[in-house]
GROMACS .gro file of C-alpha atoms in nm:
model
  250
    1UNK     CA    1 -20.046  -0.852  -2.299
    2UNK     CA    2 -19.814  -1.061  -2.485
    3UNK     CA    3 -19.728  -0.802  -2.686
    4UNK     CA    4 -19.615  -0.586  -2.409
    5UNK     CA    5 -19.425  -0.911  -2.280
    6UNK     CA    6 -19.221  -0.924  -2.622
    7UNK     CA    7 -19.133  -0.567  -2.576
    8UNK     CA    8 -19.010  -0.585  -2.243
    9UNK     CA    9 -18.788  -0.932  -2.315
   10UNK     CA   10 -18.677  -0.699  -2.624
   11UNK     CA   11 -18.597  -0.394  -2.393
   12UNK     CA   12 -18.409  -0.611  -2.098
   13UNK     CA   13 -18.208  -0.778  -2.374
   14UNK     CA   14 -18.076  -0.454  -2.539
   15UNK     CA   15 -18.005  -0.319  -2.162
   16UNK     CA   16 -17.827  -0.628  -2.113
   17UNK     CA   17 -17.638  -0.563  -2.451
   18UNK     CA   18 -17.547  -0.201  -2.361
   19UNK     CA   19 -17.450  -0.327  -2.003
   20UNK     CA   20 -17.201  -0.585  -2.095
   21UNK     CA   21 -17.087  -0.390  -2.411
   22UNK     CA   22 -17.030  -0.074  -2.156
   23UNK     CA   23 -16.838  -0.355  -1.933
   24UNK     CA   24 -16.578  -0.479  -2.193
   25UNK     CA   25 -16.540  -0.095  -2.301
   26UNK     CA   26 -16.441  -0.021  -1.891
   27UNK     CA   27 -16.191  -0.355  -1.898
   28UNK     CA   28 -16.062  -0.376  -2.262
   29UNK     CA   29 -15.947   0.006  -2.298
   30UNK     CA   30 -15.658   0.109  -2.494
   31UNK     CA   31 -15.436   0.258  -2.254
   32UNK     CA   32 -15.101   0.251  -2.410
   33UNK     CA   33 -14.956   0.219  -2.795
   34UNK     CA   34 -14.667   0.055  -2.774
   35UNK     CA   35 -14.459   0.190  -3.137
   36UNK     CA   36 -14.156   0.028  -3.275
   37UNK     CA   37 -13.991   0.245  -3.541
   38UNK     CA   38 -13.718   0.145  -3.743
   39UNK     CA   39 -13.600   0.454  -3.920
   40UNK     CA   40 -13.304   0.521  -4.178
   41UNK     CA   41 -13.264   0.899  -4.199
   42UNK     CA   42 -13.349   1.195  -3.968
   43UNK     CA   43 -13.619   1.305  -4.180
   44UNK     CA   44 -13.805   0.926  -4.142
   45UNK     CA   45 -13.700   0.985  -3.760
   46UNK     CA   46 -13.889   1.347  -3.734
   47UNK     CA   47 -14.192   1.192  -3.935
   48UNK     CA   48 -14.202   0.907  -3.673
   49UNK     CA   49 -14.221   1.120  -3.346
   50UNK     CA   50 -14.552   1.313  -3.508
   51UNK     CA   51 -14.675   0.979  -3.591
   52UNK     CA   52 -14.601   0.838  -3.262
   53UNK     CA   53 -14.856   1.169  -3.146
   54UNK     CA   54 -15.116   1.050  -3.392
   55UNK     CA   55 -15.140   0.660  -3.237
   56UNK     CA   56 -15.194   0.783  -2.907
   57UNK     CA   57 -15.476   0.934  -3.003
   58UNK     CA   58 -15.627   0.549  -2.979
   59UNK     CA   59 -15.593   0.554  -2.618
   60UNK     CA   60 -15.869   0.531  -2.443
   61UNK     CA   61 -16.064   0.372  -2.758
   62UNK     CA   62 -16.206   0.022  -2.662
   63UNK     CA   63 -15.952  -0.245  -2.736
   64UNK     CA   64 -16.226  -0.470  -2.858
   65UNK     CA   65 -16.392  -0.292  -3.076
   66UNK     CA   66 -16.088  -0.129  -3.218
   67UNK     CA   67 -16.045  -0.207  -3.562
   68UNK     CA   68 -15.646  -0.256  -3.655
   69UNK     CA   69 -15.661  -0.152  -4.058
   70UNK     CA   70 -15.754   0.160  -3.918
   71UNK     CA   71 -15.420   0.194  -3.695
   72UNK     CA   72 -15.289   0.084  -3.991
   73UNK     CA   73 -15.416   0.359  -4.211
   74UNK     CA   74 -15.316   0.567  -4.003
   75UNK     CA   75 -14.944   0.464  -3.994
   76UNK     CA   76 -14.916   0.399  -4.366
   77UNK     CA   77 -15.129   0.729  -4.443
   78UNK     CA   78 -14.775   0.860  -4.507
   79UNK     CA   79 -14.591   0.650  -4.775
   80UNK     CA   80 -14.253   0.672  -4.601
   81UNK     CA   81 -14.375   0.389  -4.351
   82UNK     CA   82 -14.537   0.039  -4.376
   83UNK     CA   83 -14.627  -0.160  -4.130
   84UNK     CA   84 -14.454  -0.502  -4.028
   85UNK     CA   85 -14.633  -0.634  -3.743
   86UNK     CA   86 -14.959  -0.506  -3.549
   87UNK     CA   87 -15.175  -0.667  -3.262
   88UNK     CA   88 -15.395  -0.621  -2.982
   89UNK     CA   89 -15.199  -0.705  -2.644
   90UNK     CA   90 -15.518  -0.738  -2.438
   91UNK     CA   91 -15.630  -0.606  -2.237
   92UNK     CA   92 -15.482  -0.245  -2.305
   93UNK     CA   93 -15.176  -0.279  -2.527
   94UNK     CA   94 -15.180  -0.203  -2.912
   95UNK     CA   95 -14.855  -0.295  -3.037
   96UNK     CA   96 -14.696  -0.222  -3.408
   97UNK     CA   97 -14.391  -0.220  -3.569
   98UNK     CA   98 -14.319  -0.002  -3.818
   99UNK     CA   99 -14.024   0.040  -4.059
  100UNK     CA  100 -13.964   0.352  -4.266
  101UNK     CA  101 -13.920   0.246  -4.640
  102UNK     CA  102 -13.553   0.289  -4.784
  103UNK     CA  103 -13.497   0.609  -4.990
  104UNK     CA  104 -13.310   0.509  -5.273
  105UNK     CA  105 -13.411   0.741  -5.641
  106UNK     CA  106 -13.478   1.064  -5.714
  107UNK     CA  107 -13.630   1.260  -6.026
  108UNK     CA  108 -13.648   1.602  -6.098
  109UNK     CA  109 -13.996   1.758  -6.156
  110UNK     CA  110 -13.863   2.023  -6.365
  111UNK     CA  111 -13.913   2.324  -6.093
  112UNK     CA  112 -13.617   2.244  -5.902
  113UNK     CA  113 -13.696   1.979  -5.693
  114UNK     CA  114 -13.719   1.627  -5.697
  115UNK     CA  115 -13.916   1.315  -5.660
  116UNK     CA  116 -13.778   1.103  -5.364
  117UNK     CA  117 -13.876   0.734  -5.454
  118UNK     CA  118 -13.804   0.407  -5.259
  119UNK     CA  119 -13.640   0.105  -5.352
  120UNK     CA  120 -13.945  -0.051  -5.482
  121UNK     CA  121 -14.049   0.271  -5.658
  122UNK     CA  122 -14.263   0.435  -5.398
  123UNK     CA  123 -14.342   0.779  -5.401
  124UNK     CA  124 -14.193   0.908  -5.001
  125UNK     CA  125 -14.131   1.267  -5.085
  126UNK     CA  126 -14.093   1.621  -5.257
  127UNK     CA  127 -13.728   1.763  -5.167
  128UNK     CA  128 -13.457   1.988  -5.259
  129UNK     CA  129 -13.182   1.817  -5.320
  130UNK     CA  130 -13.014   1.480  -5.507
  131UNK     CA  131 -12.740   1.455  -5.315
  132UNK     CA  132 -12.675   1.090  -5.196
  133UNK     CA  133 -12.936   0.937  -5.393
  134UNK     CA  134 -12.973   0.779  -5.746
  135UNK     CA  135 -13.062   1.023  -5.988
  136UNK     CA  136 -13.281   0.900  -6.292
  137UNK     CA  137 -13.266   1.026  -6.596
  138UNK     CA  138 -13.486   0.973  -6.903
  139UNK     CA  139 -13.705   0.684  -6.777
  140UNK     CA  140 -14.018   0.871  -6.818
  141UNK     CA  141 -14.203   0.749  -6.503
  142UNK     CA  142 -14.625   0.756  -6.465
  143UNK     CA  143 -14.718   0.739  -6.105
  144UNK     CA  144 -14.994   0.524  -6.037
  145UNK     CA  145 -15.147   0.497  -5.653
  146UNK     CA  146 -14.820   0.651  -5.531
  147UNK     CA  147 -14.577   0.396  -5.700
  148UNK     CA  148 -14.411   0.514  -6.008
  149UNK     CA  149 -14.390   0.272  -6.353
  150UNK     CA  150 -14.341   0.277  -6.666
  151UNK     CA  151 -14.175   0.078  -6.977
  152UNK     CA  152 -13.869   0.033  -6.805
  153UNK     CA  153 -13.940   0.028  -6.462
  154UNK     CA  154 -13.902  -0.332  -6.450
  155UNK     CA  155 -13.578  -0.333  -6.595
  156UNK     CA  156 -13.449  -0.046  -6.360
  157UNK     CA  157 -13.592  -0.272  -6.064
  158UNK     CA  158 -13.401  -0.600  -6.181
  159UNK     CA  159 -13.112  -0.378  -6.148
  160UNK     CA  160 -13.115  -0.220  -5.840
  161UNK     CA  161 -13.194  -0.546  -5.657
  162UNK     CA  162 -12.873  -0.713  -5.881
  163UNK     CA  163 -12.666  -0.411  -5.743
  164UNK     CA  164 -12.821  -0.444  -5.404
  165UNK     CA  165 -12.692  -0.816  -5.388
  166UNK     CA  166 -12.328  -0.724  -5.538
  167UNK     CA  167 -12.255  -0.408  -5.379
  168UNK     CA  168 -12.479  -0.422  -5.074
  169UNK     CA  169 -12.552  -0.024  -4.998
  170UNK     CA  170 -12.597   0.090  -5.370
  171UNK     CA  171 -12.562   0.447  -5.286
  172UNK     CA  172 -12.234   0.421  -5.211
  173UNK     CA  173 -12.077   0.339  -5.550
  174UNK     CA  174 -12.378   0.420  -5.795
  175UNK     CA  175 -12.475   0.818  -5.884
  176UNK     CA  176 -12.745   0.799  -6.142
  177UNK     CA  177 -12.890   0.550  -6.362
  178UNK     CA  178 -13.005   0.688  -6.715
  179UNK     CA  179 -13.231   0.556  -7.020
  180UNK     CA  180 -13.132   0.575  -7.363
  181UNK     CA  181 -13.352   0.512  -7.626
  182UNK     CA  182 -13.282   0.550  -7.976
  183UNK     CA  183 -13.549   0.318  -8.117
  184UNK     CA  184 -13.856   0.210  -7.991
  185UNK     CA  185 -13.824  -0.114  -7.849
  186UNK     CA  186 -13.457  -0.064  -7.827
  187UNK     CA  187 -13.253   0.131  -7.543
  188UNK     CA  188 -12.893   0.149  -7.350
  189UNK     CA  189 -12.957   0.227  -6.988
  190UNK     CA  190 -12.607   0.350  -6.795
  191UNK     CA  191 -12.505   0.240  -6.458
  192UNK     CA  192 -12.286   0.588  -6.345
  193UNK     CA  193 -12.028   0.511  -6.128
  194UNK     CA  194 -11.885   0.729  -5.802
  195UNK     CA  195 -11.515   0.703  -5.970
  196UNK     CA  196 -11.637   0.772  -6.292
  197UNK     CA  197 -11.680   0.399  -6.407
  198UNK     CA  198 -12.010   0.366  -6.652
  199UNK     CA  199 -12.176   0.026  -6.701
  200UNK     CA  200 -12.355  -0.010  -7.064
  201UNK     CA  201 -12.624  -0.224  -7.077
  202UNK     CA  202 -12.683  -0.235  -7.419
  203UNK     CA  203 -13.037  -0.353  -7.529
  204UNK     CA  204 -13.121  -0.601  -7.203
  205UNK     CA  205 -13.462  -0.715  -7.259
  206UNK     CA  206 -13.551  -0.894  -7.029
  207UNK     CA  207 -13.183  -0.960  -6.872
  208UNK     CA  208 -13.119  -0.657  -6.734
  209UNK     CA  209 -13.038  -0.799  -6.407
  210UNK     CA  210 -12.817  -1.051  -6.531
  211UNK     CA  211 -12.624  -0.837  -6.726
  212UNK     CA  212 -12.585  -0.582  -6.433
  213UNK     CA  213 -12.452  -0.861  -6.229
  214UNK     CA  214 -12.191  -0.954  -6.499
  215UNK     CA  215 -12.080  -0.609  -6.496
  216UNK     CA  216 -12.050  -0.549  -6.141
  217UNK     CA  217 -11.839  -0.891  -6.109
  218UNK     CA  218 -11.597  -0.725  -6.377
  219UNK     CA  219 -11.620  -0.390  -6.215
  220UNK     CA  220 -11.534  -0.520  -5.866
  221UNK     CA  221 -11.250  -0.716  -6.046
  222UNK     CA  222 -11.039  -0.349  -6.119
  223UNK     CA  223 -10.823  -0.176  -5.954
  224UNK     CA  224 -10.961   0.179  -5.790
  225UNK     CA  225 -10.699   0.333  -6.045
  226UNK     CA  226 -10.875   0.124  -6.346
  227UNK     CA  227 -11.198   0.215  -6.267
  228UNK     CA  228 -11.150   0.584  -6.307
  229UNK     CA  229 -11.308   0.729  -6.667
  230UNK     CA  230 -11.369   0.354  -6.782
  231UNK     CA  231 -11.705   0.192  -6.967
  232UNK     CA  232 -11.826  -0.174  -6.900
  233UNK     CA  233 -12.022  -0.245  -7.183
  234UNK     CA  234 -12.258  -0.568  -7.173
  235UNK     CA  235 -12.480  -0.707  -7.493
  236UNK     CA  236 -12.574  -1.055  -7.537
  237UNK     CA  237 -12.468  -1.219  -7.842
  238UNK     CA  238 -12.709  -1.399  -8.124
  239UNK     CA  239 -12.693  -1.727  -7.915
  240UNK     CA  240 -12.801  -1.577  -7.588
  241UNK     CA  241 -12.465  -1.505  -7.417
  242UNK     CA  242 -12.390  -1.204  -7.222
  243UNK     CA  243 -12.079  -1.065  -7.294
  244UNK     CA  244 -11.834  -0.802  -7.111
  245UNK     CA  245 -11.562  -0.562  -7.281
  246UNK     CA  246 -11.408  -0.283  -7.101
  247UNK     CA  247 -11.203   0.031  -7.286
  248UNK     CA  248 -11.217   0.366  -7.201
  249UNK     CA  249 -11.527   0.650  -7.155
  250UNK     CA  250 -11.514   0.888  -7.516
   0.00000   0.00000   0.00000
């Protein structure tokens, strides 16, 4: 008898379970996914109206049993977005912003295409073309996870966020940036220039970003005539100081 008393308290609790679990699901349903995109190019905005497709396939899931790093995998499933913000706006609202990463390098593969990368090295892309991106040259890039590194990675990075702060949209002065290394543990990597300009940053270390900056302050110092076919060349000295000198390319 008590036994079957147990099972029956047992039995009405689960029902109750399933009842008020079947309750929330009827009140807390997702019934709209409200998407923010912030997008840079048309192929970022093309990607974001199949992805907009892809959230609502959440609606109608139960708002509070919905778990968000799974709308979030599904947004970031493709590398050319991250998420900024993302929330439940009960009872039926999932909101999240999304921004489409900056497109910013390019490699070639070596079968006519290249490697799109993002400012912070992130793998976005296959495509056809270089045109109006930064075209790397002899940096010898691993990708790891979908982020590309390597020996100089670091370096390039310190650079592109020194141009970023000089020249605000890099793109529109710098072509390609290329690694020259004649030594192990010793390289020049060249900043190449829309008007023909090349920076030299001759053995940086660990000062590549410095150096870029003092070039860029002597490069935005010339006349458009005086930057045509010219070389900035930057080393640092035996006690530490980065120095400047400007002649002519060949």
């Amino acid at each position: 008898m008590k036994k079957r008393s147990i099972l029956t308290t047992v039995i009405a609790f689960v029902l109750l379970v399933a009842v008020i679990a079947a309750g929330l699901n009827a009140i807390f349903t997702v019934t709209y996914v409200r998407a923010n995109f912030r997008t840079y190019t048309e192929r970022g905005a093309a990607a974001a109206e199949e992805l907009k497709e892809e959230l609502n396939g959440y609606v109608n899931r139960s708002s509070v049993f919905l778990d968000l790093a799974e709308v979030r995998a599904t947004v970031e499933a493709n590398p050319r977005f991250e998420v900024v913000t993302i929330s439940k706006d009960y009872p039926e609202t999932i909101a999240v912003e999304i921004v489409e990463r900056r497109e910013a390098f390019v490699i070639a593969d070596g079968a006519g295409t290249y490697t799109l990368l993002d400012e912070e090295g992130v793998v976005l892309d296959t495509i056809s073309g270089a045109d109006e991106h930064i075209l790397l040259e002899g940096f010898g890039f691993t990708v790891t996870d979908g982020v590309a590194g390597g020996e100089y990675f670091g370096d390039l990075m310190d650079i592109y966020a020194s141009l970023r702060e000089s020249l605000g949209e890099v793109r529109a002065n710098v072509d390609r940036i290329s690694l020259e290394s004649p030594a192990q543990g010793w390289a020049i990597i060249r900043i190449y220039m829309h008007e023909g300009t090349q920076i030299e940053l001759v053995d940086p270390g660990d000062r590549a970003g410095e150096m870029t900056a003092a070039a860029v302050e002597r490069y935005l110092a010339m006349s458009d005539a005086d930057r045509v076919f010219r070389n900035i060349s930057v080393t640092i000295t035996t006690e530490g100081d980065i120095t400047v000198d400007v002649g002519n390319i060949g």
